[in-house]
Amino acid sequence: MNRGEHDMKNYKIAVVAGDGIGPEVIGEARKVLDITAAKYGFSFNWNEFPYGAGHYLATGEVMPETALADMETCDAILLGAIGDPRVKPGILERGILLKLRMYFDQYVNLRPARSLPRVHTPVPLANGEIIDSVVVRENTEDLYMGIGDVTETGELDMPINVQRKTYTLKGKLSIHSDPSCHFAAQAAINSRPGVERITRYACDLAQKRGEDTVTVVSKSNAVPALYGFFEETAKNVICGEYPELKYEMVNVDALCYHLVRDPSAYGVLLCPNLFGDIISDLQAGLAGGMGTAAGGNIGDGISLFEPVHGSAPDIAGTGKANPIAAILSGALLLQHLGETKAAEAIDKAVSDFLGQASMEDLPFEFGGHATFEQVGDKISGKI
Ligand code: NAD
Ligand code: IPM
Ligand code: MN
């Protein structure tokens, strides 16, 4: 790439470091990204956003609409983690993370799981086998629509007003029982445009990866409307539009069993939103640890890159957080920006570090004693 200094490409990135270990691991991701950018002839203009538990507890504000407009002017978003034990679950997660995914219509949640050098997999792999699979999670629908409530009067009347680029939903979730019956209801929706677009993404990815199968993760035996529809719609796309690909269906319960017996058995796992959330943590555990699982929330507009893990309040502030998941999410961000060589350099630096580090220099998660900062420094040194 022959770019003069004056026309050096500068990427404007929104950063939401968030809660718990979020700021710890994002600091290291930025460090590695800055060093990589300098080496590959581009730079970053980091735009920090303060949203998360600290901001909420101090101001009462979760995330204003103006933030969305500001982020819209950026090339991508880098996020650490959202969620804090001092705040009721859902307020920050829905009000920040899920809000961003829905607002920017990031319909793909891409979560690769790969074996890494010297990272112990809890299930032994057959000779020569590696884990190299990817969860392609539908990221805007299913039980995540946000249509639901709890009633203590036996009456539930919840207006539905969903505005999407692909469709609008208007109406009411209206359920009546007797006054003594307290209940909760949550509506899940999978739409034809929603399932078709994520299926096409999964198929294109399978072809890029040189695979011959897309595995659709379902549960149509117990929840035939919601997941039978997902399964059928996905099957029609795979068989109708991608004749060179094989369609395979596995129920999510059986998938957990098969994955634990043979974590290397799958390639592209196409999941409805909730199953994709759960399976991506299982995959992370099988591949060796939460601290290396990277992810991207991708759409046709602004995309967001973040580790699979959360704010890990149990280790926040101890130095024990593994920043590799955030660093590899940075590599996914670079891939998305088209900086392929720089992205590959980060992947290689992580593998080199893990392959060559002394036991002591490994993250706590892998039995070592290196803080997130020391791990970030060592990986930076390998770029
Ligand atoms: P979690 O992913 O935060 O933690 C699960 C386990 O993995 C913990 O034992 C934790 O210590 C460990 N872990 C996670 N990241 C690690 C890392 N980088 N290095 C080493 N160990 C790591 O899940 P949780 O405990 O269910 O959730 C904690 C909070 O995070 C909750 O508020 C939850 O809502 C939120 N959360 C946010 C996101 C996100 O922002 N994307 C994702 C998941 C959970
Ligand atoms: C994830 C998280 C989120 C999800 C939560 C924090 C809302 O678990 O990114 O995997 O359920 O999608
Ligand atoms: Mn999750």
Coordinates of C-alpha atoms and ligand atoms in Angstrom, one line a residue:
M1 CA 0.0 0.0 0.0
N2 CA 1.6 3.3 -1.1
R3 CA 0.0 5.9 1.0
G4 CA 1.8 9.2 1.5
E5 CA 1.8 10.6 5.0
H6 CA -0.6 13.3 4.1
D7 CA -3.2 11.0 2.7
M8 CA -2.9 8.4 5.4
K9 CA -6.2 6.7 6.0
N10 CA -7.7 7.6 9.3
Y11 CA -10.6 5.6 10.8
K12 CA -13.0 7.2 13.2
I13 CA -13.9 4.5 15.8
A14 CA -16.6 4.9 18.5
V15 CA -15.4 3.3 21.8
V16 CA -17.8 2.1 24.5
A17 CA -15.4 0.5 27.0
G18 CA -18.3 -0.1 29.4
D19 CA -18.2 -1.9 32.7
G20 CA -16.1 -4.3 34.8
I21 CA -13.2 -5.7 32.7
G22 CA -14.5 -3.8 29.7
P23 CA -12.2 -0.8 30.0
E24 CA -9.3 -3.1 31.0
V25 CA -9.5 -5.2 27.9
I26 CA -10.4 -2.4 25.5
G27 CA -7.3 -0.4 26.6
E28 CA -5.2 -3.4 25.4
A29 CA -7.2 -3.8 22.2
R30 CA -6.6 -0.1 21.4
K31 CA -2.9 -0.4 22.2
V32 CA -2.5 -3.3 19.7
L33 CA -4.7 -1.6 17.1
D34 CA -2.7 1.6 17.3
I35 CA 0.6 -0.2 16.9
T36 CA -0.8 -2.3 14.0
A37 CA -2.2 0.8 12.3
A38 CA 1.1 2.6 12.5
K39 CA 2.9 -0.3 10.9
Y40 CA 0.4 -0.8 8.1
G41 CA 0.0 2.9 7.2
F42 CA -3.3 4.0 8.7
S43 CA -4.4 5.5 12.0
F44 CA -7.4 5.7 14.4
N45 CA -9.4 8.6 15.7
W46 CA -10.9 7.1 18.9
N47 CA -14.2 8.7 20.0
E48 CA -15.0 7.6 23.6
F49 CA -18.5 7.2 24.9
P50 CA -19.0 7.0 28.6
Y51 CA -22.1 4.7 28.7
G52 CA -22.3 1.9 31.3
A53 CA -22.9 1.5 35.0
G54 CA -20.7 4.4 36.2
H55 CA -22.4 6.9 33.9
Y56 CA -25.9 5.5 34.7
L57 CA -25.4 5.5 38.5
A58 CA -24.0 9.1 38.4
T59 CA -26.5 10.6 36.0
G60 CA -29.5 8.3 35.7
E61 CA -28.9 8.3 31.9
V62 CA -28.5 5.0 30.1
M63 CA -27.7 6.2 26.6
P64 CA -29.2 9.2 24.8
E65 CA -30.4 9.2 21.2
T66 CA -27.8 11.8 20.4
A67 CA -25.1 9.1 21.0
L68 CA -26.6 7.1 18.2
A69 CA -26.4 10.0 15.8
D70 CA -22.7 10.6 16.9
M71 CA -21.8 6.9 16.4
E72 CA -23.5 7.0 13.0
T73 CA -20.6 9.3 11.8
C74 CA -18.0 6.7 12.8
D75 CA -16.5 3.9 10.7
A76 CA -17.2 1.2 13.3
I77 CA -17.8 0.7 17.1
L78 CA -15.5 -1.1 19.5
L79 CA -17.2 -2.2 22.7
G80 CA -15.9 -3.8 25.9
A81 CA -18.7 -5.1 28.0
I82 CA -22.0 -3.8 29.5
G83 CA -23.5 -5.0 32.8
D84 CA -22.9 -4.4 36.5
P85 CA -24.1 -6.2 39.6
R86 CA -25.3 -2.8 41.1
V87 CA -27.8 -2.3 38.3
K88 CA -30.9 -4.6 37.7
P89 CA -30.1 -7.0 34.8
G90 CA -31.4 -5.8 31.5
I91 CA -31.4 -2.0 32.1
L92 CA -27.9 -1.4 30.7
E93 CA -27.6 -4.5 28.5
R94 CA -30.9 -3.7 26.7
G95 CA -30.4 0.1 26.9
I96 CA -26.9 0.1 25.5
L97 CA -25.7 -3.1 23.8
L98 CA -29.0 -4.4 22.4
K99 CA -30.1 -0.9 21.5
L100 CA -26.9 -0.5 19.4
R101 CA -27.4 -3.9 17.7
M102 CA -31.1 -3.1 16.9
Y103 CA -30.6 0.6 16.0
F104 CA -27.8 -0.1 13.6
D105 CA -29.6 -3.3 12.4
Q106 CA -26.5 -5.4 13.0
Y107 CA -28.3 -8.6 11.9
V108 CA -25.2 -10.8 12.0
N109 CA -23.5 -11.8 15.3
L110 CA -20.3 -13.5 14.0
R111 CA -18.5 -15.5 16.7
P112 CA -15.7 -17.7 15.5
A113 CA -14.2 -20.4 17.8
R114 CA -10.7 -21.5 17.0
S115 CA -8.1 -23.7 18.8
L116 CA -5.1 -21.6 19.7
P117 CA -1.5 -22.6 20.3
R118 CA -1.0 -24.2 23.8
V119 CA -4.5 -23.3 24.9
H120 CA -5.8 -26.3 26.7
T121 CA -9.2 -27.5 25.4
P122 CA -11.2 -29.1 28.3
V123 CA -12.3 -31.9 25.9
P124 CA -9.4 -33.7 24.3
L125 CA -9.4 -33.4 20.5
A126 CA -8.8 -36.4 18.3
N127 CA -5.3 -36.6 16.8
G128 CA -4.8 -33.7 14.4
E129 CA -8.2 -32.3 14.9
I130 CA -8.7 -28.6 15.7
I131 CA -11.7 -26.5 16.6
D132 CA -12.5 -24.1 13.8
S133 CA -16.2 -23.3 13.8
V134 CA -18.2 -20.2 13.7
V135 CA -21.5 -19.2 15.2
V136 CA -23.6 -17.1 12.8
R137 CA -26.2 -15.8 15.2
E138 CA -29.3 -13.9 14.0
N139 CA -28.9 -10.7 16.0
T140 CA -32.1 -8.7 15.9
E141 CA -35.1 -11.0 16.4
D142 CA -36.3 -14.1 18.3
L143 CA -36.7 -13.6 22.1
Y144 CA -34.6 -10.5 21.9
M145 CA -37.3 -8.3 20.3
G146 CA -38.0 -6.7 23.7
I147 CA -41.8 -7.3 23.5
G148 CA -42.8 -8.5 27.0
D149 CA -43.8 -7.7 30.5
V150 CA -44.7 -9.0 33.9
T151 CA -48.2 -8.5 35.4
E152 CA -49.3 -8.7 39.0
T153 CA -53.0 -8.1 38.1
G154 CA -53.6 -10.9 35.7
E155 CA -53.9 -8.3 32.9
L156 CA -51.1 -7.7 30.4
D157 CA -51.5 -5.2 27.7
M158 CA -48.3 -4.2 26.0
P159 CA -48.2 -2.0 22.9
I160 CA -46.0 -3.3 20.1
N161 CA -44.3 -0.7 17.9
V162 CA -41.3 -2.1 16.2
Q163 CA -39.8 -0.1 13.3
R164 CA -37.2 -1.9 11.3
K165 CA -35.6 -1.1 7.9
T166 CA -37.1 -4.4 6.7
Y167 CA -40.6 -4.2 8.3
T168 CA -42.7 -2.6 11.0
L169 CA -44.8 -4.4 13.6
K170 CA -47.7 -2.7 15.3
G171 CA -50.2 -4.1 17.7
K172 CA -50.6 -5.3 21.2
L173 CA -49.5 -8.2 23.4
S174 CA -52.7 -8.7 25.2
I175 CA -53.3 -11.5 27.7
H176 CA -56.0 -11.7 30.4
S177 CA -56.2 -14.1 33.3
D178 CA -57.8 -13.9 36.8
P179 CA -56.4 -11.2 39.2
S180 CA -54.6 -13.7 41.4
C181 CA -52.5 -15.0 38.5
H182 CA -49.2 -13.2 38.2
F183 CA -47.4 -14.1 35.0
A184 CA -44.8 -12.9 32.6
A185 CA -44.9 -13.1 28.8
Q186 CA -42.3 -12.4 26.2
A187 CA -43.0 -12.5 22.5
A188 CA -40.5 -13.9 20.1
I189 CA -40.5 -13.1 16.4
N190 CA -38.6 -14.6 13.5
S191 CA -39.4 -13.0 10.2
R192 CA -38.9 -14.2 6.7
P193 CA -36.6 -11.3 5.7
G194 CA -34.8 -11.7 9.0
V195 CA -34.1 -15.4 8.6
E196 CA -33.4 -15.1 4.9
R197 CA -30.7 -12.5 5.2
I198 CA -28.8 -14.2 8.0
T199 CA -29.0 -17.5 6.1
R200 CA -27.5 -15.9 3.0
Y201 CA -24.7 -14.5 5.2
A202 CA -24.0 -18.0 6.7
C203 CA -24.0 -19.6 3.2
D204 CA -21.6 -17.0 1.8
L205 CA -19.4 -17.4 4.8
A206 CA -19.4 -21.3 4.4
Q207 CA -18.4 -20.9 0.8
K208 CA -15.6 -18.5 1.7
R209 CA -14.4 -21.0 4.3
G210 CA -14.4 -23.8 1.7
E211 CA -17.1 -25.7 3.6
D212 CA -19.8 -27.8 2.1
T213 CA -22.4 -27.7 4.9
V214 CA -24.4 -25.1 6.8
T215 CA -25.8 -26.5 10.1
V216 CA -29.1 -24.9 11.2
V217 CA -29.6 -24.9 15.0
S218 CA -33.2 -25.4 15.8
K219 CA -35.8 -26.7 18.3
S220 CA -38.8 -27.2 16.1
N221 CA -39.9 -30.3 18.0
A222 CA -40.9 -28.3 21.0
V223 CA -41.4 -24.8 19.6
P224 CA -42.6 -25.5 16.1
A225 CA -44.0 -22.1 15.1
L226 CA -40.9 -20.0 16.0
Y227 CA -38.1 -22.5 15.3
G228 CA -39.9 -24.6 12.7
F229 CA -40.3 -21.3 10.7
F230 CA -36.6 -20.5 11.2
E231 CA -35.6 -24.0 10.1
E232 CA -37.9 -24.1 7.0
T233 CA -37.0 -20.6 5.9
A234 CA -33.2 -21.3 6.3
K235 CA -33.6 -24.6 4.5
N236 CA -35.4 -23.0 1.5
V237 CA -32.5 -20.4 1.1
I238 CA -29.8 -23.0 1.5
C239 CA -31.3 -25.6 -0.9
G240 CA -32.9 -23.1 -3.3
E241 CA -30.1 -20.5 -3.7
Y242 CA -26.9 -22.5 -2.8
P243 CA -27.3 -25.9 -4.5
E244 CA -23.6 -26.6 -3.9
L245 CA -24.1 -26.4 -0.1
K246 CA -25.6 -29.2 2.1
Y247 CA -28.3 -28.3 4.6
E248 CA -28.1 -29.9 8.0
M249 CA -30.4 -29.4 11.0
V250 CA -29.6 -30.1 14.6
N251 CA -31.7 -29.4 17.6
V252 CA -30.0 -27.2 20.1
D253 CA -30.1 -29.7 22.9
A254 CA -28.5 -32.4 20.8
L255 CA -26.0 -29.9 19.5
C256 CA -24.7 -29.3 23.1
Y257 CA -24.3 -33.0 23.5
H258 CA -22.4 -33.5 20.2
L259 CA -20.2 -30.4 20.8
V260 CA -19.1 -31.6 24.2
R261 CA -18.3 -35.1 22.7
D262 CA -16.5 -33.7 19.7
P263 CA -15.9 -29.9 19.6
S264 CA -14.3 -30.1 16.2
A265 CA -17.4 -31.6 14.5
Y266 CA -19.0 -28.4 13.2
G267 CA -18.2 -25.6 10.8
V268 CA -20.9 -22.9 10.3
L269 CA -23.6 -23.0 12.9
L270 CA -26.5 -20.8 11.9
C271 CA -28.5 -20.0 15.1
P272 CA -31.6 -18.0 16.1
N273 CA -30.6 -15.2 18.5
L274 CA -31.0 -16.9 21.9
F275 CA -29.5 -20.3 20.9
G276 CA -26.6 -18.4 19.3
D277 CA -25.9 -16.6 22.5
I278 CA -25.8 -19.8 24.5
I279 CA -23.8 -21.9 21.9
S280 CA -21.2 -19.1 21.5
D281 CA -20.3 -19.4 25.2
L282 CA -20.2 -23.2 25.0
Q283 CA -17.9 -22.9 22.0
A284 CA -15.7 -20.4 23.8
G285 CA -15.3 -22.8 26.7
L286 CA -14.6 -25.8 24.5
A287 CA -12.0 -23.8 22.5
G288 CA -10.2 -23.0 25.7
G289 CA -11.6 -19.9 27.3
M290 CA -13.9 -16.9 27.4
G291 CA -10.9 -14.6 27.3
T292 CA -10.1 -15.5 23.7
A293 CA -13.6 -15.5 22.1
A294 CA -14.0 -12.6 19.7
G295 CA -17.1 -11.3 18.0
G296 CA -18.6 -8.9 15.5
N297 CA -22.1 -7.4 15.2
I298 CA -22.3 -6.7 11.5
G299 CA -24.9 -5.0 9.4
D300 CA -25.2 -2.9 6.3
G301 CA -24.5 0.3 8.3
I302 CA -22.2 0.8 11.3
S303 CA -20.9 -2.5 12.7
L304 CA -19.8 -3.2 16.3
F305 CA -17.0 -5.4 17.5
E306 CA -16.8 -6.8 21.0
P307 CA -15.6 -9.9 22.9
V308 CA -18.2 -12.6 23.5
H309 CA -17.7 -12.3 27.2
G310 CA -19.3 -9.9 29.6
S311 CA -18.0 -7.5 32.3
A312 CA -16.7 -10.4 34.5
P313 CA -17.3 -8.6 37.9
D314 CA -15.7 -11.6 39.6
I315 CA -12.3 -10.7 38.3
A316 CA -12.6 -6.9 37.4
G317 CA -9.9 -4.9 39.1
T318 CA -7.7 -7.9 39.8
G319 CA -5.6 -7.7 36.6
K320 CA -6.6 -11.2 35.7
A321 CA -8.8 -10.4 32.7
N322 CA -7.5 -11.9 29.5
P323 CA -7.5 -9.2 26.8
I324 CA -7.1 -11.5 23.9
A325 CA -10.8 -11.7 23.0
A326 CA -10.9 -7.9 22.8
I327 CA -7.7 -7.8 20.8
L328 CA -9.0 -10.5 18.3
S329 CA -12.3 -8.5 18.1
G330 CA -10.0 -5.6 17.0
A331 CA -8.8 -7.9 14.2
L332 CA -12.3 -8.6 13.2
L333 CA -12.9 -4.8 13.1
L334 CA -9.9 -4.5 10.8
Q335 CA -11.1 -7.3 8.5
H336 CA -14.4 -5.4 8.3
L337 CA -12.6 -2.1 7.4
G338 CA -10.8 -4.0 4.6
E339 CA -7.4 -3.9 6.4
T340 CA -6.9 -7.6 5.8
K341 CA -3.1 -7.7 6.2
A342 CA -3.3 -5.7 9.4
A343 CA -6.0 -8.0 10.7
E344 CA -3.9 -11.1 9.9
A345 CA -0.9 -9.5 11.6
I346 CA -2.9 -9.3 14.9
D347 CA -4.1 -12.9 14.6
K348 CA -0.5 -14.0 14.0
A349 CA 0.8 -11.9 16.9
V350 CA -1.7 -13.5 19.3
S351 CA -0.8 -17.0 18.1
D352 CA 3.0 -16.2 18.3
F353 CA 2.6 -14.9 21.8
L354 CA 0.6 -17.9 23.0
G355 CA 3.0 -20.3 21.2
Q356 CA 6.2 -18.7 22.5
A357 CA 5.4 -17.2 26.0
S358 CA 6.8 -18.7 29.1
M359 CA 4.2 -20.2 31.4
E360 CA 4.5 -17.2 33.7
D361 CA 3.8 -14.8 30.9
L362 CA 0.5 -16.4 30.0
P363 CA -2.8 -14.9 31.1
F364 CA -4.2 -16.1 34.5
E365 CA -7.0 -17.9 32.5
F366 CA -4.3 -20.2 31.0
G367 CA -2.4 -20.8 34.3
G368 CA 0.0 -17.9 34.0
H369 CA 0.4 -14.7 36.0
A370 CA 0.4 -12.0 33.4
T371 CA -2.0 -9.1 33.9
F372 CA -4.1 -7.8 31.0
E373 CA -1.6 -5.0 30.5
Q374 CA 1.4 -7.3 30.3
V375 CA -0.4 -9.6 27.8
G376 CA -1.3 -6.5 25.7
D377 CA 2.3 -5.4 25.8
K378 CA 3.7 -8.8 24.8
I379 CA 1.2 -9.1 21.9
S380 CA 2.0 -5.5 20.8
G381 CA 5.7 -6.5 20.7
K382 CA 4.9 -9.3 18.2
I383 CA 3.2 -7.0 15.7
Ligands
NAD1 P1 -19.1 -13.1 31.8 O1 -18.7 -13.4 30.4 O2 -18.8 -11.7 32.3 O3 -18.3 -14.1 32.8 C1 -18.4 -15.5 32.8 C2 -17.1 -16.1 33.4 O4 -16.0 -15.9 32.4 C3 -16.6 -15.4 34.6 O5 -16.1 -16.4 35.5 C4 -15.5 -14.5 34.2 O6 -14.5 -14.2 35.1 C5 -15.0 -15.3 33.0 N1 -14.4 -14.3 32.0 C6 -15.1 -13.5 31.2 N2 -14.3 -12.8 30.4 C7 -13.0 -13.1 30.8 C8 -11.7 -12.7 30.4 N3 -11.6 -11.7 29.4 N4 -10.6 -13.2 30.9 C9 -10.8 -14.2 31.9 N5 -12.0 -14.6 32.3 C10 -13.1 -14.1 31.8 O7 -20.6 -13.5 32.1 P2 -21.6 -13.2 33.3 O8 -20.9 -13.4 34.6 O9 -22.8 -13.9 33.0 O10 -22.0 -11.7 33.2 C11 -21.4 -10.6 33.9 C12 -22.1 -9.3 33.4 O11 -21.7 -9.1 32.1 C13 -23.6 -9.3 33.5 O12 -24.0 -8.0 33.8 C14 -24.0 -9.6 32.0 O13 -25.2 -9.1 31.7 C15 -22.9 -8.9 31.3 N6 -22.6 -9.4 29.9 C16 -22.3 -8.5 29.0 C17 -21.9 -8.9 27.7 C18 -21.6 -7.9 26.7 O14 -21.5 -6.7 27.0 N7 -21.3 -8.3 25.5 C19 -21.8 -10.3 27.5 C20 -22.1 -11.2 28.5 C21 -22.5 -10.7 29.7
IPM2 C1 -23.7 -11.5 24.6 C2 -24.4 -11.1 25.8 C3 -25.7 -10.3 25.6 C4 -26.6 -11.1 24.7 C5 -26.4 -9.7 26.8 C6 -25.4 -9.0 27.7 C7 -27.5 -8.9 26.5 O1 -24.7 -12.3 26.6 O2 -23.3 -10.5 23.8 O3 -23.5 -12.6 24.3 O4 -27.5 -11.9 25.3 O5 -26.6 -11.1 23.5
MN3 MN -23.8 -14.0 25.8

